[in-house]
CSV table of C-alpha atoms in Angstrom, one decimal:
chain,number,residue,atom,x,y,z
A,1,MET,CA,-112.1,122.0,35.7
A,2,LEU,CA,-109.2,124.2,37.1
A,3,ARG,CA,-105.3,123.7,37.4
A,4,GLY,CA,-104.4,121.4,40.4
A,5,ASP,CA,-102.6,123.8,42.4
A,6,LEU,CA,-106.1,125.5,42.6
A,7,MET,CA,-107.7,122.5,44.7
A,8,THR,CA,-108.8,122.9,47.0
A,9,ALA,CA,-111.2,122.2,50.3
A,10,SER,CA,-112.9,125.7,49.6
A,11,VAL,CA,-116.1,125.4,47.4
A,12,ARG,CA,-115.2,128.2,45.0
A,13,PRO,CA,-113.0,126.2,42.5
A,14,ILE,CA,-116.6,124.6,41.8
A,15,LEU,CA,-118.4,127.7,41.6
A,16,ALA,CA,-116.0,129.4,39.2
A,17,SER,CA,-116.1,126.8,37.4
A,18,ALA,CA,-120.3,127.4,37.3
A,19,ALA,CA,-120.0,131.1,36.9
A,20,ILE,CA,-121.1,132.1,34.0
A,21,PRO,CA,-120.6,135.6,32.6
A,22,THR,CA,-124.4,136.7,31.6
A,23,PHE,CA,-125.7,135.2,34.6
A,24,PHE,CA,-123.4,134.6,37.2
A,25,ARG,CA,-120.5,136.7,38.3
A,26,SER,CA,-116.9,135.2,38.3
A,27,VAL,CA,-114.6,134.4,40.9
A,28,ARG,CA,-111.1,135.5,42.4
A,29,LEU,CA,-109.5,132.4,43.1
A,30,ASP,CA,-105.3,133.1,44.5
A,31,GLY,CA,-105.1,136.7,42.7
A,32,GLY,CA,-106.8,135.1,39.5
A,33,THR,CA,-110.8,136.0,38.1
A,34,TYR,CA,-112.6,132.9,36.3
A,35,TRP,CA,-114.6,131.4,35.1
A,36,ASP,CA,-117.0,128.6,33.2
A,37,GLY,CA,-114.4,127.1,29.9
A,38,LEU,CA,-117.1,125.9,27.8
A,39,PHE,CA,-116.5,130.1,26.7
A,40,SER,CA,-113.1,129.3,25.0
A,41,GLN,CA,-113.1,125.3,25.0
A,42,ASN,CA,-115.5,122.5,24.2
A,43,PRO,CA,-116.1,123.8,20.2
A,44,PRO,CA,-119.2,121.7,18.9
A,45,ILE,CA,-117.6,119.8,16.3
A,46,LYS,CA,-118.8,116.1,17.3
A,47,GLU,CA,-121.5,116.3,14.5
A,48,LEU,CA,-118.7,117.5,12.1
A,49,THR,CA,-116.6,113.9,13.1
A,50,ASP,CA,-118.9,112.4,11.7
A,51,GLU,CA,-119.6,113.0,8.2
A,52,LYS,CA,-115.7,111.8,8.5
A,53,PRO,CA,-113.8,115.6,6.5
A,54,ASP,CA,-110.4,115.2,5.4
A,55,GLU,CA,-109.5,118.3,7.9
A,56,ILE,CA,-111.3,120.5,10.7
A,57,TRP,CA,-110.4,123.9,11.2
A,58,VAL,CA,-111.4,125.1,14.8
A,59,ILE,CA,-110.2,128.9,15.2
A,60,GLN,CA,-110.5,130.6,18.8
A,61,ILE,CA,-112.1,133.5,18.4
A,62,ASN,CA,-113.0,133.9,22.2
A,63,PRO,CA,-109.7,135.4,24.4
A,64,SER,CA,-107.7,133.0,26.7
A,65,GLU,CA,-107.0,135.9,28.7
A,66,LEU,CA,-108.9,139.1,29.6
A,67,GLU,CA,-107.0,142.0,32.0
A,68,ASP,CA,-110.7,143.2,33.0
A,69,GLU,CA,-113.5,141.8,35.1
A,70,PRO,CA,-116.5,140.3,33.0
A,71,ARG,CA,-118.7,143.2,34.4
A,72,ARG,CA,-122.1,142.0,33.4
A,73,GLY,CA,-122.1,139.1,35.9
A,74,ARG,CA,-120.7,141.5,38.9
A,75,ASP,CA,-124.6,142.3,39.3
A,76,ASN,CA,-127.0,140.8,37.2
A,77,TRP,CA,-130.3,141.8,38.2
A,78,LEU,CA,-132.0,140.5,34.5
A,79,ARG,CA,-131.9,136.6,35.5
A,80,ASP,CA,-134.3,137.6,38.3
A,81,ILE,CA,-136.4,138.6,36.2
A,82,GLN,CA,-138.7,134.7,36.4
A,83,SER,CA,-139.0,136.5,40.0
A,84,VAL,CA,-140.8,139.2,39.1
A,85,THR,CA,-144.7,138.7,39.6
A,86,PRO,CA,-147.7,139.5,38.4
A,87,LEU,CA,-145.5,139.6,34.9
A,88,GLU,CA,-147.3,142.9,33.8
A,89,GLU,CA,-144.4,144.5,36.9
A,90,ILE,CA,-141.1,143.8,34.9
A,91,PRO,CA,-141.5,147.1,32.6
A,92,ARG,CA,-141.5,148.9,35.8
A,93,TRP,CA,-138.9,146.9,37.2
A,94,VAL,CA,-136.5,147.4,34.3
A,95,ILE,CA,-136.9,151.2,35.3
A,96,SER,CA,-136.8,150.5,39.1
A,97,ASN,CA,-133.6,148.4,38.7
A,98,TYR,CA,-131.8,151.3,36.2
A,99,PHE,CA,-132.2,153.7,38.9
A,100,TYR,CA,-131.6,151.6,41.8
A,101,ARG,CA,-128.9,149.9,40.3
A,102,GLU,CA,-127.4,151.3,36.3
A,103,MET,CA,-127.9,154.4,37.2
A,104,SER,CA,-124.4,156.5,37.4
A,105,PRO,CA,-124.3,157.6,41.3
A,106,TRP,CA,-123.7,160.9,40.7
A,107,LEU,CA,-126.7,161.4,38.6
A,108,ARG,CA,-128.6,159.3,41.0
A,109,TYR,CA,-127.5,161.7,43.9
A,110,SER,CA,-128.2,165.1,42.1
A,111,VAL,CA,-131.3,163.8,40.9
A,112,VAL,CA,-132.7,162.7,44.2
A,113,PRO,CA,-133.1,165.5,45.9
A,114,PHE,CA,-135.7,167.2,42.7
A,115,LEU,CA,-137.5,164.3,42.7
A,116,ILE,CA,-138.8,164.0,47.2
A,117,LEU,CA,-138.8,167.8,46.6
A,118,PHE,CA,-141.0,168.3,43.4
A,119,THR,CA,-144.4,168.0,45.4
A,120,ALA,CA,-142.7,171.2,47.4
A,121,SER,CA,-141.7,172.8,44.4
A,122,VAL,CA,-145.7,172.6,43.2
A,123,VAL,CA,-146.7,174.1,46.2
A,124,ASN,CA,-144.4,177.0,45.9
A,125,LEU,CA,-144.8,177.9,42.6
A,126,VAL,CA,-148.6,177.9,43.6
A,127,GLY,CA,-148.3,179.9,46.3
A,128,LEU,CA,-146.0,182.4,43.9
A,129,ALA,CA,-148.7,182.6,40.8
A,130,LEU,CA,-151.0,183.6,44.0
A,131,GLU,CA,-148.7,186.0,45.4
A,132,ALA,CA,-147.3,187.6,42.1
A,133,SER,CA,-150.9,187.9,40.9
A,134,GLY,CA,-152.6,189.3,43.8
A,135,ILE,CA,-154.9,187.0,44.7
A,136,THR,CA,-153.5,186.5,47.8
A,137,ASP,CA,-151.6,189.6,50.7
A,138,THR,CA,-149.8,187.7,51.8
A,139,ARG,CA,-145.4,187.9,50.4
A,140,ILE,CA,-144.2,184.8,52.4
A,141,PHE,CA,-143.2,183.3,49.3
A,142,LEU,CA,-142.4,186.7,47.1
A,143,ASP,CA,-140.3,187.3,49.4
A,144,ASP,CA,-138.5,184.0,50.7
A,145,ARG,CA,-139.6,184.0,54.4
A,146,LEU,CA,-139.7,180.4,54.2
A,147,LEU,CA,-137.1,179.8,52.9
A,148,ALA,CA,-134.2,182.7,54.5
A,149,PRO,CA,-134.4,181.5,58.2
A,150,PHE,CA,-133.0,177.9,57.5
A,151,GLY,CA,-129.5,179.9,56.5
A,152,ILE,CA,-127.6,177.6,53.8
A,153,ALA,CA,-130.1,174.9,53.3
A,154,GLY,CA,-132.6,177.6,52.4
A,155,SER,CA,-130.6,178.5,49.8
A,156,ILE,CA,-129.9,174.9,48.6
A,157,LEU,CA,-133.9,174.2,48.6
A,158,GLY,CA,-134.5,177.4,46.9
A,159,VAL,CA,-131.9,176.6,43.7
A,160,ILE,CA,-133.8,173.2,44.1
A,161,PHE,CA,-137.4,174.8,43.2
A,162,THR,CA,-135.8,177.1,41.0
A,163,VAL,CA,-135.0,174.0,38.7
A,164,ASN,CA,-138.3,172.2,39.6
A,165,THR,CA,-139.9,175.7,38.3
A,166,ILE,CA,-138.1,175.6,35.6
A,167,ILE,CA,-138.8,172.4,34.5
A,168,ILE,CA,-142.6,172.1,35.6
A,169,VAL,CA,-143.1,175.2,33.5
A,170,ILE,CA,-141.4,172.9,30.5
A,171,LEU,CA,-143.5,170.2,31.1
A,172,LEU,CA,-146.4,172.9,30.8
A,173,LEU,CA,-145.3,174.2,27.9
A,174,VAL,CA,-144.5,170.3,26.1
A,175,SER,CA,-147.7,168.8,28.0
A,176,ILE,CA,-150.1,168.9,25.0
A,177,PRO,CA,-147.7,167.0,22.5
A,178,LEU,CA,-146.8,165.0,25.4
A,179,LEU,CA,-150.1,163.9,26.2
A,180,ILE,CA,-150.5,163.2,22.3
A,181,PHE,CA,-147.5,161.0,22.7
A,182,TYR,CA,-148.5,159.6,25.9
A,183,ARG,CA,-152.0,158.6,24.2
A,184,ASP,CA,-150.1,157.0,21.6
A,185,VAL,CA,-147.7,154.6,23.9
A,186,LYS,CA,-150.9,153.7,25.9
A,187,LYS,CA,-153.1,151.9,23.1
A,188,THR,CA,-149.8,149.8,21.5
A,189,LEU,CA,-149.5,148.5,26.0
A,190,VAL,CA,-152.8,147.9,26.3
A,191,ARG,CA,-152.0,145.9,23.1
A,192,PHE,CA,-149.5,143.9,24.3
A,193,ASP,CA,-151.7,143.3,27.8
A,194,VAL,CA,-148.9,145.4,29.3
A,195,LEU,CA,-151.2,147.8,30.9
A,196,ALA,CA,-153.6,145.6,32.0
A,197,THR,CA,-154.6,145.1,36.0
A,198,ILE,CA,-154.4,141.7,37.5
A,199,PRO,CA,-157.8,140.2,38.5
A,200,ALA,CA,-158.3,138.3,41.6
A,201,ILE,CA,-157.8,134.6,39.4
A,202,SER,CA,-155.2,134.7,37.1
A,203,PRO,CA,-156.5,133.5,33.0
A,204,THR,CA,-154.1,130.6,34.0
A,205,ASP,CA,-155.4,130.3,37.7
A,206,ALA,CA,-159.2,130.4,35.9
A,207,ALA,CA,-157.9,127.1,33.8
A,208,CYS,CA,-156.9,125.6,36.4
A,209,PHE,CA,-160.7,125.8,38.9
A,210,GLU,CA,-162.6,124.9,35.2
A,211,ALA,CA,-160.6,121.8,35.2
A,212,ALA,CA,-160.6,121.4,38.7
A,213,ARG,CA,-164.6,121.6,38.3
A,214,GLU,CA,-164.6,119.3,35.2
A,215,MET,CA,-162.5,117.1,36.9
A,216,PHE,CA,-164.8,117.0,40.4
A,217,ALA,CA,-167.8,116.5,38.0
A,218,SER,CA,-166.6,113.3,36.3
A,219,ASP,CA,-165.4,112.1,39.4
A,220,PRO,CA,-167.1,112.6,42.6
A,221,GLU,CA,-165.2,110.5,44.5
A,222,THR,CA,-162.1,113.5,43.8
A,223,CYS,CA,-162.1,115.9,46.7
A,224,ILE,CA,-159.0,117.4,45.8
A,225,PHE,CA,-157.4,119.1,42.8
A,226,ILE,CA,-153.6,120.2,43.1
A,227,TYR,CA,-151.7,122.1,40.8
A,228,GLY,CA,-148.4,124.3,40.5
A,229,HIS,CA,-148.4,127.9,38.9
A,230,THR,CA,-147.1,131.6,40.0
A,231,HIS,CA,-145.2,133.0,43.2
A,232,ASN,CA,-148.4,132.5,45.1
A,233,ALA,CA,-149.8,129.2,47.0
A,234,SER,CA,-153.4,129.3,47.6
A,235,LEU,CA,-156.7,127.4,48.7
A,236,LYS,CA,-160.2,127.9,48.0
A,237,ARG,CA,-162.9,125.9,48.2
A,238,VAL,CA,-164.9,124.5,46.1
A,239,GLY,CA,-168.0,123.6,47.7
A,240,GLU,CA,-167.1,120.5,49.7
A,241,ARG,CA,-164.1,119.7,48.2
A,242,ALA,CA,-160.7,122.3,47.8
A,243,VAL,CA,-158.9,123.1,44.9
A,244,ILE,CA,-154.9,124.1,45.7
A,245,ASN,CA,-152.2,126.3,44.1
A,246,THR,CA,-148.5,124.5,45.5
A,247,GLY,CA,-147.0,127.9,44.1
A,248,THR,CA,-142.9,127.9,44.2
A,249,TRP,CA,-140.1,128.3,46.1
A,250,LEU,CA,-138.0,130.4,43.4
A,251,LYS,CA,-137.0,133.7,44.7
A,252,LYS,CA,-140.1,136.8,45.0
A,253,LEU,CA,-140.0,140.6,44.0
A,254,GLU,CA,-142.7,142.3,45.4
A,255,ARG,CA,-143.4,145.9,44.7
A,256,VAL,CA,-142.9,148.8,47.1
A,257,PRO,CA,-144.2,152.5,46.1
A,258,ALA,CA,-141.8,154.5,47.1
A,259,ARG,CA,-142.1,157.1,50.3
A,260,PHE,CA,-141.4,160.0,47.9
A,261,ARG,CA,-143.8,159.8,44.6
A,262,LEU,CA,-141.6,160.7,41.9
A,263,LEU,CA,-139.7,157.7,43.1
A,264,PRO,CA,-139.8,154.3,41.3
A,265,SER,CA,-140.9,152.1,43.5
A,266,VAL,CA,-138.9,149.2,45.3
A,267,TYR,CA,-138.6,145.6,44.7
A,268,HIS,CA,-138.3,143.5,48.1
A,269,PRO,CA,-137.2,140.1,47.6
A,270,SER,CA,-138.2,136.9,49.8
A,271,PHE,CA,-138.9,134.0,49.6
A,272,CYS,CA,-141.9,131.2,50.3
A,273,LEU,CA,-141.5,128.2,51.8
A,274,ASN,CA,-144.2,126.1,51.5
A,275,TYR,CA,-146.2,123.3,51.2
A,276,PHE,CA,-149.2,121.2,51.5
A,277,ARG,CA,-149.7,118.2,53.8
A,278,ILE,CA,-152.7,116.4,52.8
A,279,GLY,CA,-153.7,113.0,55.8
A,280,GLU,CA,-157.0,112.1,57.7
A,281,ASP,CA,-158.2,112.6,61.5
A,282,ASP,CA,-160.7,110.7,62.0
A,283,GLY,CA,-162.6,109.9,58.7
A,284,LYS,CA,-161.8,112.6,56.7
A,285,ILE,CA,-159.1,114.4,54.7
A,286,THR,CA,-157.2,117.3,56.0
A,287,ILE,CA,-154.8,119.6,54.5
A,288,ASP,CA,-152.2,121.1,56.5
A,289,TYR,CA,-150.9,124.3,55.3
A,290,GLU,CA,-146.8,124.4,56.7
A,291,ARG,CA,-144.4,127.3,56.5
A,292,ILE,CA,-140.5,127.5,57.2
A,293,HIS,CA,-139.7,131.2,57.3
A,294,LYS,CA,-136.7,132.7,56.0
A,295,ALA,CA,-134.7,135.5,55.7
A,296,ALA,CA,-135.3,137.3,53.3
A,297,PRO,CA,-132.0,138.2,51.2
A,298,ARG,CA,-130.2,141.3,52.0
A,299,GLU,CA,-130.4,142.6,48.3
A,300,LEU,CA,-131.4,146.4,48.5
A,301,SER,CA,-128.8,149.5,48.3
A,302,LEU,CA,-129.2,151.6,51.6
A,303,LEU,CA,-131.0,154.2,49.2
A,304,GLN,CA,-133.4,151.8,48.5
A,305,ARG,CA,-134.1,150.9,51.8
A,306,LEU,CA,-134.7,154.4,53.3
A,307,VAL,CA,-137.2,155.6,50.4
A,308,SER,CA,-139.5,152.0,50.1
A,309,ARG,CA,-141.3,149.9,53.8
A,310,LYS,CA,-140.8,146.5,53.9
A,311,PRO,CA,-144.0,144.8,52.5
A,312,GLN,CA,-146.6,144.3,55.1
A,313,ARG,CA,-148.9,142.3,53.9
A,314,ASP,CA,-149.2,138.5,53.0
A,315,ALA,CA,-151.5,137.1,51.1
A,316,LEU,CA,-150.5,133.4,51.8
A,317,GLU,CA,-151.1,133.9,55.9
A,318,THR,CA,-154.7,134.0,54.5
A,319,ILE,CA,-154.5,130.4,54.6
A,320,PRO,CA,-156.2,128.3,57.0
A,321,GLN,CA,-153.4,125.8,59.4
A,322,ARG,CA,-156.2,123.2,58.6
A,323,THR,CA,-159.0,122.6,55.9
A,324,VAL,CA,-161.2,119.5,57.1
A,325,ILE,CA,-162.9,118.2,53.9
A,326,GLY,CA,-165.9,115.7,53.9
């Protein structure tokens, strides 16, 4: 796995051996950087030896050493794509990760003030237009009475309002071509169900419910139908019977809109460690719902925490602690 002199009681050598640069970051150990040796070893030649060739040439194309640590595995958020639910959130999730993780910090923190104050810029532009056209007799916006008392801060806000005003005017000028482009893109997204809304019961859940009804109809003694699908566990009553979705223990990413409208939404990570326990009490079947609370991983940046709130409603709280069948 690693050289003998690197084998210590630490788990870091094991993590290094399991580090795949495209998924898991490399591990620094004793002044070096290590990852899975599969990328430069273990050529697949077994099938060739079965044919008993005269010669086999193996040419190593991957370097034995790199000057820099592979960067793709340092913060590879793409590996969490299976945690995005529902799947229709993936395009927004990609945009969110680009903005909060991949965008140049200089560009990101330069853009944030303009996005946060964009609505105020619209109000300022409307006020200027009303006063300049004579519709209102006030000169609050034209004389800069709102920002002047704030000194340097007011001057900075004035620059932001001016830049946003230019952007708004440009957007108004190109609004018709943009609308045509938007309608065309929307048709494509709708055709691939990217913009489809999620019904109360997803198509897969509906198929499972239909299978449960068929099972209940064919076997009257069956009281509970159990399946596992999606991140969210659920328990639904079908008459005197129950349909249980056990859910999954994978990390879940839930979209939370940013406090400021134009900033991308933030996807908060969480774990749902739950299970159903089926038993008997006084001749009746009982279904007890148990949940193990686990702290959410601290993956969000300071900016993400500042511009968003924690998810408020937990759909799993609607599952009763005990359900009695029969």
